[in-house]
Coordinates of C-alpha atoms in Angstrom, one line a residue:
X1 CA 125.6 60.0 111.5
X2 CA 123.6 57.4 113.2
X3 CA 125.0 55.0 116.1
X4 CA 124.9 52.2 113.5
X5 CA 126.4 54.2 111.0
X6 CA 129.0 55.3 113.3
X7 CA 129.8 51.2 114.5
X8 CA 129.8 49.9 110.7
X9 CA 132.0 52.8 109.6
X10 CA 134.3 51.7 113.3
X11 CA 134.2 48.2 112.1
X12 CA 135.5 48.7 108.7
X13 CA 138.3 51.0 110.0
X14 CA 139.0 48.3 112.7
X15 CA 139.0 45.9 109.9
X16 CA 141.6 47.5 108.2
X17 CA 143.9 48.7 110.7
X18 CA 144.0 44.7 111.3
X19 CA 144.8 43.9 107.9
X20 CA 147.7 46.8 107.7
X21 CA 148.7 45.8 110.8
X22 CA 149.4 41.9 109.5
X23 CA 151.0 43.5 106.9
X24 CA 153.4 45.4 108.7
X25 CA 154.4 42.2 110.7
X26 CA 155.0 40.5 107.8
X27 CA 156.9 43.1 106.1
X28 CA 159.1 43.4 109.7
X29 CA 159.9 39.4 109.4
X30 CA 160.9 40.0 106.2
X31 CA 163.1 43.2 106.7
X32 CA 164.9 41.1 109.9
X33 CA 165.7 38.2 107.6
X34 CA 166.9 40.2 105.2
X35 CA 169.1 42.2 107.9
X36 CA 170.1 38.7 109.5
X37 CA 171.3 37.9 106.2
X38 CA 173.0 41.0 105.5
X39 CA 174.8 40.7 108.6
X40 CA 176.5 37.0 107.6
X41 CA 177.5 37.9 104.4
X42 CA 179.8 41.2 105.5
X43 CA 180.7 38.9 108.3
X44 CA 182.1 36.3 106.3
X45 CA 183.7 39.2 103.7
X46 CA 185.3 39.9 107.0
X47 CA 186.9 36.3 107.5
X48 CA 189.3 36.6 104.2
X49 CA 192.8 37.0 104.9
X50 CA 195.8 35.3 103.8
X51 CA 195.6 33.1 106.4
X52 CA 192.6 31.7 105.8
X53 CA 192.6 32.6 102.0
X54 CA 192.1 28.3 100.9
X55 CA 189.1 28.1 103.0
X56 CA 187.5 31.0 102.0
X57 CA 188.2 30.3 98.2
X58 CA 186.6 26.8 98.8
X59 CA 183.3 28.0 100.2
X60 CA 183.5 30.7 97.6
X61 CA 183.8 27.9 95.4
X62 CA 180.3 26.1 97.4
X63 CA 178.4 29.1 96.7
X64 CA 178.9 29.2 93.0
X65 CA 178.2 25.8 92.6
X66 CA 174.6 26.9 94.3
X67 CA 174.2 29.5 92.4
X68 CA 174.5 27.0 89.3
X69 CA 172.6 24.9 89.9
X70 CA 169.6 28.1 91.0
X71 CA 170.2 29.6 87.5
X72 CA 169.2 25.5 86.0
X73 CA 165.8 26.4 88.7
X74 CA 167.1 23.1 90.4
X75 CA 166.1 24.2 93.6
X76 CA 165.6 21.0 95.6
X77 CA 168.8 20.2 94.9
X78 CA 170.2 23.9 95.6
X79 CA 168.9 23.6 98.9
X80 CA 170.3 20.1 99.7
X81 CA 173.4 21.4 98.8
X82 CA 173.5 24.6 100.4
X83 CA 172.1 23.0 103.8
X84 CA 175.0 20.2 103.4
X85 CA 177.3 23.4 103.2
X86 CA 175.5 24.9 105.5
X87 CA 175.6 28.3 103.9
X88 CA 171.8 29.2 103.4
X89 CA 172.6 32.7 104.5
X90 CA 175.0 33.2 101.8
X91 CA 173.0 32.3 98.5
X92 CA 169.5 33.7 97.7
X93 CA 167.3 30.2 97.6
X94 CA 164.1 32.3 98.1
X95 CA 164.6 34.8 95.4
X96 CA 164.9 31.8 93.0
X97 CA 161.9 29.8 94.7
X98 CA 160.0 33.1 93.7
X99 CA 160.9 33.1 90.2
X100 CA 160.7 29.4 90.1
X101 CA 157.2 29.6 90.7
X102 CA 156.2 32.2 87.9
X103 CA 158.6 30.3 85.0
X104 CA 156.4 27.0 86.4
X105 CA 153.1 29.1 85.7
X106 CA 154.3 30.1 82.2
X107 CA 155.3 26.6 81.2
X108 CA 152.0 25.7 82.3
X109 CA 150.4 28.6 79.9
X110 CA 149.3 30.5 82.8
X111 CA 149.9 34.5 82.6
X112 CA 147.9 35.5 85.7
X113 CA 150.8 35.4 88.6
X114 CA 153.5 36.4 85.9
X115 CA 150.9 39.9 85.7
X116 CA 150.4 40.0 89.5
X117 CA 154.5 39.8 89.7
X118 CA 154.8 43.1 87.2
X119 CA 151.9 45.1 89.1
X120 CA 153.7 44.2 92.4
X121 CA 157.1 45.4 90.6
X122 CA 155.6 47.9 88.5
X123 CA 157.2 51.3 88.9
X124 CA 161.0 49.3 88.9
X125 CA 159.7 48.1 85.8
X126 CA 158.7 51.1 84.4
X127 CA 161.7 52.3 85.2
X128 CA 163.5 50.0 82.9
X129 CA 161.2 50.5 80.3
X130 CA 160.2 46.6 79.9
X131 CA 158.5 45.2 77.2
X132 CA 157.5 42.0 79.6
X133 CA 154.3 43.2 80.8
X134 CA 153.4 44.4 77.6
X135 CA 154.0 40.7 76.0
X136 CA 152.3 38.9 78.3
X137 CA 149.3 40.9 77.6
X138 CA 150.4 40.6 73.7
X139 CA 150.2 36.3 74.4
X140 CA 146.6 36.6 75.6
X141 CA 145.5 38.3 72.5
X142 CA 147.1 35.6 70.5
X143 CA 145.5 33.3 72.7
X144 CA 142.0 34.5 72.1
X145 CA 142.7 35.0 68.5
X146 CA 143.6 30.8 68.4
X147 CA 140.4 30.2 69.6
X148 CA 138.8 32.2 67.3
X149 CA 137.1 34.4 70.0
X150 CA 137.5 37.6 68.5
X151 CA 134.7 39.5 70.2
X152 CA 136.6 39.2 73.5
X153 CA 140.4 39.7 71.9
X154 CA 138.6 43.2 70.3
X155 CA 137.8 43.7 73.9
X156 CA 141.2 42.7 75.4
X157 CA 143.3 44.6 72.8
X158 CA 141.2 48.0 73.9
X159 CA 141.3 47.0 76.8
X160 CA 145.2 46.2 77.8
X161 CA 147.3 46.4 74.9
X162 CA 146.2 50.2 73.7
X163 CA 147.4 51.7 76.7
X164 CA 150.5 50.6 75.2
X165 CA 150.3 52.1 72.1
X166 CA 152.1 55.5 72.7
X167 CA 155.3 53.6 74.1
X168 CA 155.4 50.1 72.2
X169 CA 153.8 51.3 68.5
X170 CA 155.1 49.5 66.2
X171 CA 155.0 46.0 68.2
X172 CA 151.4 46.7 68.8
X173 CA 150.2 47.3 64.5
X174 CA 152.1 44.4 64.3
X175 CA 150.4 42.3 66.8
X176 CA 147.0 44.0 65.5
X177 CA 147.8 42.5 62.0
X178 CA 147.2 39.3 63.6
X179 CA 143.4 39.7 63.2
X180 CA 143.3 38.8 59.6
X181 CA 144.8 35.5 60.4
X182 CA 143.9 32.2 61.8
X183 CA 146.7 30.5 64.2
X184 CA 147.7 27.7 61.7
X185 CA 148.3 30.3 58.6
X186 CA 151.4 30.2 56.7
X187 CA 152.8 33.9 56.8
X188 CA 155.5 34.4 58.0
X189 CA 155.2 37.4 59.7
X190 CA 152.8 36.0 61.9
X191 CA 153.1 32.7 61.7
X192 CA 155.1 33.3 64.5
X193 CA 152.9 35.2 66.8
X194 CA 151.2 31.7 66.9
X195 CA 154.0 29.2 67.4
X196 CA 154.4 27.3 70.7
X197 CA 157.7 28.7 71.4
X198 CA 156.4 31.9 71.9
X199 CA 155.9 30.7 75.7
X200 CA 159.7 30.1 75.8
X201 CA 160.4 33.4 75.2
X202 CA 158.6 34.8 77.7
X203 CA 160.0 32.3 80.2
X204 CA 163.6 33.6 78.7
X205 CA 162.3 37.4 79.0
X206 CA 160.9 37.2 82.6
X207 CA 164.3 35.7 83.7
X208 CA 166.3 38.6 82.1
X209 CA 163.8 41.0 84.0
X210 CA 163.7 39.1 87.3
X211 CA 167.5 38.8 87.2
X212 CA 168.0 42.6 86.5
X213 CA 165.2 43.5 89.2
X214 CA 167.1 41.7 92.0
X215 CA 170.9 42.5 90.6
X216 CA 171.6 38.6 89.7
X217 CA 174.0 38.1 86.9
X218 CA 172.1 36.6 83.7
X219 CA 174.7 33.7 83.6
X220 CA 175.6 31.8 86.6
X221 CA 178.8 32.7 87.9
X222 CA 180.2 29.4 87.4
X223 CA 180.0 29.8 83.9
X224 CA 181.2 33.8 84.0
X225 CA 184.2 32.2 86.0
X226 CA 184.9 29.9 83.8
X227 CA 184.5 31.9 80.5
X228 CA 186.5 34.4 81.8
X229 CA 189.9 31.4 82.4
X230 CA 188.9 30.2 78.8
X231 CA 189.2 34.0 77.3
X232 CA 192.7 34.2 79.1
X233 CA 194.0 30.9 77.8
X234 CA 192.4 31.1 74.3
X235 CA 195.1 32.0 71.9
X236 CA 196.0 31.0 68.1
X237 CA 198.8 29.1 69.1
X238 CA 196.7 26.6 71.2
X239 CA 194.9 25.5 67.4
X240 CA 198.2 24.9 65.9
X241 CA 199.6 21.7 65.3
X242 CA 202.4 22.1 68.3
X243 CA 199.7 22.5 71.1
X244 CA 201.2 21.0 73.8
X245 CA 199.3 18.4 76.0
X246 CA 199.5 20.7 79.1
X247 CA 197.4 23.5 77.3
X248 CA 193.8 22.6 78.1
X249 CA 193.1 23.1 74.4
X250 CA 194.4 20.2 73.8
X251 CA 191.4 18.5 74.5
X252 CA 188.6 19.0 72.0
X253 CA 186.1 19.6 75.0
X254 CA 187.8 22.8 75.9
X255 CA 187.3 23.8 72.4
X256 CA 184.1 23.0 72.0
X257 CA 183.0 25.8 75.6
X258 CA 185.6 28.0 74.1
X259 CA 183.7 28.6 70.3
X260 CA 182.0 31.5 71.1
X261 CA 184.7 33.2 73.3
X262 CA 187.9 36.0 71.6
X263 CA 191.0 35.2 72.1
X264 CA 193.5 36.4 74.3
X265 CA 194.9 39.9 73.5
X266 CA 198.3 38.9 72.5
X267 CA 199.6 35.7 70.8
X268 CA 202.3 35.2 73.5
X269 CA 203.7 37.7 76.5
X270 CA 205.4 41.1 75.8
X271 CA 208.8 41.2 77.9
X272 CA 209.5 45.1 78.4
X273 CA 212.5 46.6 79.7
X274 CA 212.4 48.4 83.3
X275 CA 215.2 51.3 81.9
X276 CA 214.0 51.8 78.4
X277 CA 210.4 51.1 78.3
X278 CA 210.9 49.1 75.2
X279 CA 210.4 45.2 74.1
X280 CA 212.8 42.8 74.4
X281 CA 212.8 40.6 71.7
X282 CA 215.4 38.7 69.6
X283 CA 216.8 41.7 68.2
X284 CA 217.0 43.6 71.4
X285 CA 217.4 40.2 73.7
X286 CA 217.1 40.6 78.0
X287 CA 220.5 40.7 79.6
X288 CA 220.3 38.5 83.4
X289 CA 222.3 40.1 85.9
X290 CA 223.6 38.2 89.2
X291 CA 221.0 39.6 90.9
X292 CA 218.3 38.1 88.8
X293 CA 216.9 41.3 87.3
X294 CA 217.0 41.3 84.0
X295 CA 217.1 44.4 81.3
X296 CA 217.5 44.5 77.7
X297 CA 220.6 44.7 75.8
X298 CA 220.7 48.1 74.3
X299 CA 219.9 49.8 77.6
X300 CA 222.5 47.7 79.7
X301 CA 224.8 48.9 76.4
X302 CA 224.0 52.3 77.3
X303 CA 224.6 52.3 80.5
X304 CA 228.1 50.7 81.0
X305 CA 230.6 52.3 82.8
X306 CA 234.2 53.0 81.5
X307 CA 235.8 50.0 82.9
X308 CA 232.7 47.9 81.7
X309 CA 231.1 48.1 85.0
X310 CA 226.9 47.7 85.3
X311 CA 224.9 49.3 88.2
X312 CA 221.6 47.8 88.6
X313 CA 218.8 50.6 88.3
X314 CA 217.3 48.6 91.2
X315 CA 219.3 47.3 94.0
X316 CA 222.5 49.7 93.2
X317 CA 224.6 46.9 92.6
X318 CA 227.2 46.9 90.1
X319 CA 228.4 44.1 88.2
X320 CA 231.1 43.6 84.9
X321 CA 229.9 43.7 82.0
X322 CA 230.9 39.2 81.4
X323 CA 229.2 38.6 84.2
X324 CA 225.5 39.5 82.3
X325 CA 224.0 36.1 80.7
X326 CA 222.2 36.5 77.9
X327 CA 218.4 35.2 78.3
X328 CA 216.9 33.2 75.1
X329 CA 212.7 33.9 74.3
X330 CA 210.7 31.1 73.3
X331 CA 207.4 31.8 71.2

């Protein structure tokens, strides 16, 4: 080649060996605040110990209420409260200023960055076999079809969403059927191709895929946490008449987060015996020893001596037989 063939071809590799090279430090900022973070968290898995064990439950405590108030997209004040805590390290602000961004975008009607997030993610995606991308390039179609621009939605179906045809079928004849009708028509089935809260699903959908990308729970742990006590406490006895005002059913609110939750296993607790293996109930009631321990009356009748001596199965001590109290159950 020619000399200025040879210094425009040196140019453009220069060029990009610049560019890559800006990319690289970028990526290497990243990676060591990533690492920096990494390093806080296991240190401060490495602070619990009984000693300690209030303090740590109380900033465990600081972090879920930050990662409440992320899952609401309330990130101003997520970050005034976790820089008041001073545990920035410990929550992921950034992830949720990245999703933030997109959800803002769709609200707005805007698909562009919500596509340039799935090409950037695209073979963790794939690997999950989402439907996001899929409907994002579904709600343009619909779009053009609103405006009535069907030259260019013939062109964006062959275009974007036929590619899609050997993996989302029946979705896509459906969305296809949408030709034949005008965005304020009256069918139901696609009526609601056209209705404004299609938006709101995908904000809903790109949250489910965002959260699963980067391992987040769906629900913010405040709520798992507290779900979770609910379930425990939740039992038939706590809608009966005799509720006492201690059980935090008591209080309608309580109720009220605790509709869509099951109930506890069991009505009440299941006393079994330590020798028998069997429940002690009020035909077969728990004996007390001295000792505290307690076993239930057939077994201790079992195992008494000639001279109406008991040996704990425990502690080896032995006891008469009228020294054994007789526990009463309460349901």
């Amino acid at each position: 080649m020619s000399g200025d063939q040879a210094a425009t071809n040196l140019t453009t590799a220069v060029s990009k060996l610049r560019a890559l090279k800006l990319k690289l430090e970028e990526h290497n900022e990243i990676e060591t605040l990533q690492l920096q973070r990494f390093r806080t968290r296991l240190d401060h898995l490495g602070t619990a110990s009984v000693g300690n064990l209030k303090e740590w439950n109380d900033m465990k405590l600081k972090r879920i209420l930050v990662d409440y108030f992320l899952h609401l997209c309330d990130i101003a004040f997520a970050t005034e409260l976790a820089e008041t805590y001073n545990i920035q390290d410990l929550v992921d602000i950034d992830v949720f200023l990245e999703a933030k961004e997109i959800i803002d975008f769709l609200h707005n009607k805007e698909i562009p960055p919500a596509l340039a997030w799935c090409e950037e993610n695209r073979l963790r995606l794939n690997k999950f076999k989402s439907r996001f991308e899929f409907h994002l390039r579904r709600q343009e179609f619909i779009e053009l079809l609103r405006i009535d621009n069907l030259s260019l939605a013939v062109d964006h179906a062959r275009i974007y969403l036929a590619p899609w045809g050997a993996t989302f079928r029946e979705e896509l004849e459906h969305v296809m059927g949408a030709f034949a009708f005008s965005g304020n028509t009256e069918c139901e089935t696609y009526k609601v191709l056209f209705e404004e809260k299609q938006w709101d699903y995908l904000v809903e959908e790109f949250k489910r895929e965002f959260y699963r990308l980067y391992g987040i729970t769906t629900e913010s742990l405040l709520d798992i946490h507290l779900q979770a006590g609910l379930t425990v406490l939740r039992t038939l006895s706590c809608y009966e008449g005799n509720c006492p005002n201690k059980d935090p059913f008591s209080q309608a609110g309580f109720r009220k987060l605790a509709e869509q939750l099951p109930f506890s296993n069991h009505r009440s607790s299941k006393l079994i015996c330590y020798i028998s293996k069997q429940p002690m109930d009020y035909d077969n009631p728990p004996l007390v020893l001295p000792n505290g321990y307690a076993y239930s009356t057939m077994a201790l009748c079992r195992a008494v001596g000639n001279e109406g001596e008991i040996t704990c199965p425990r502690t080896g001590d032995v006891y008469h037989l009228s020294e054994l109290v007789t526990a009463q159950i309460e349901l």
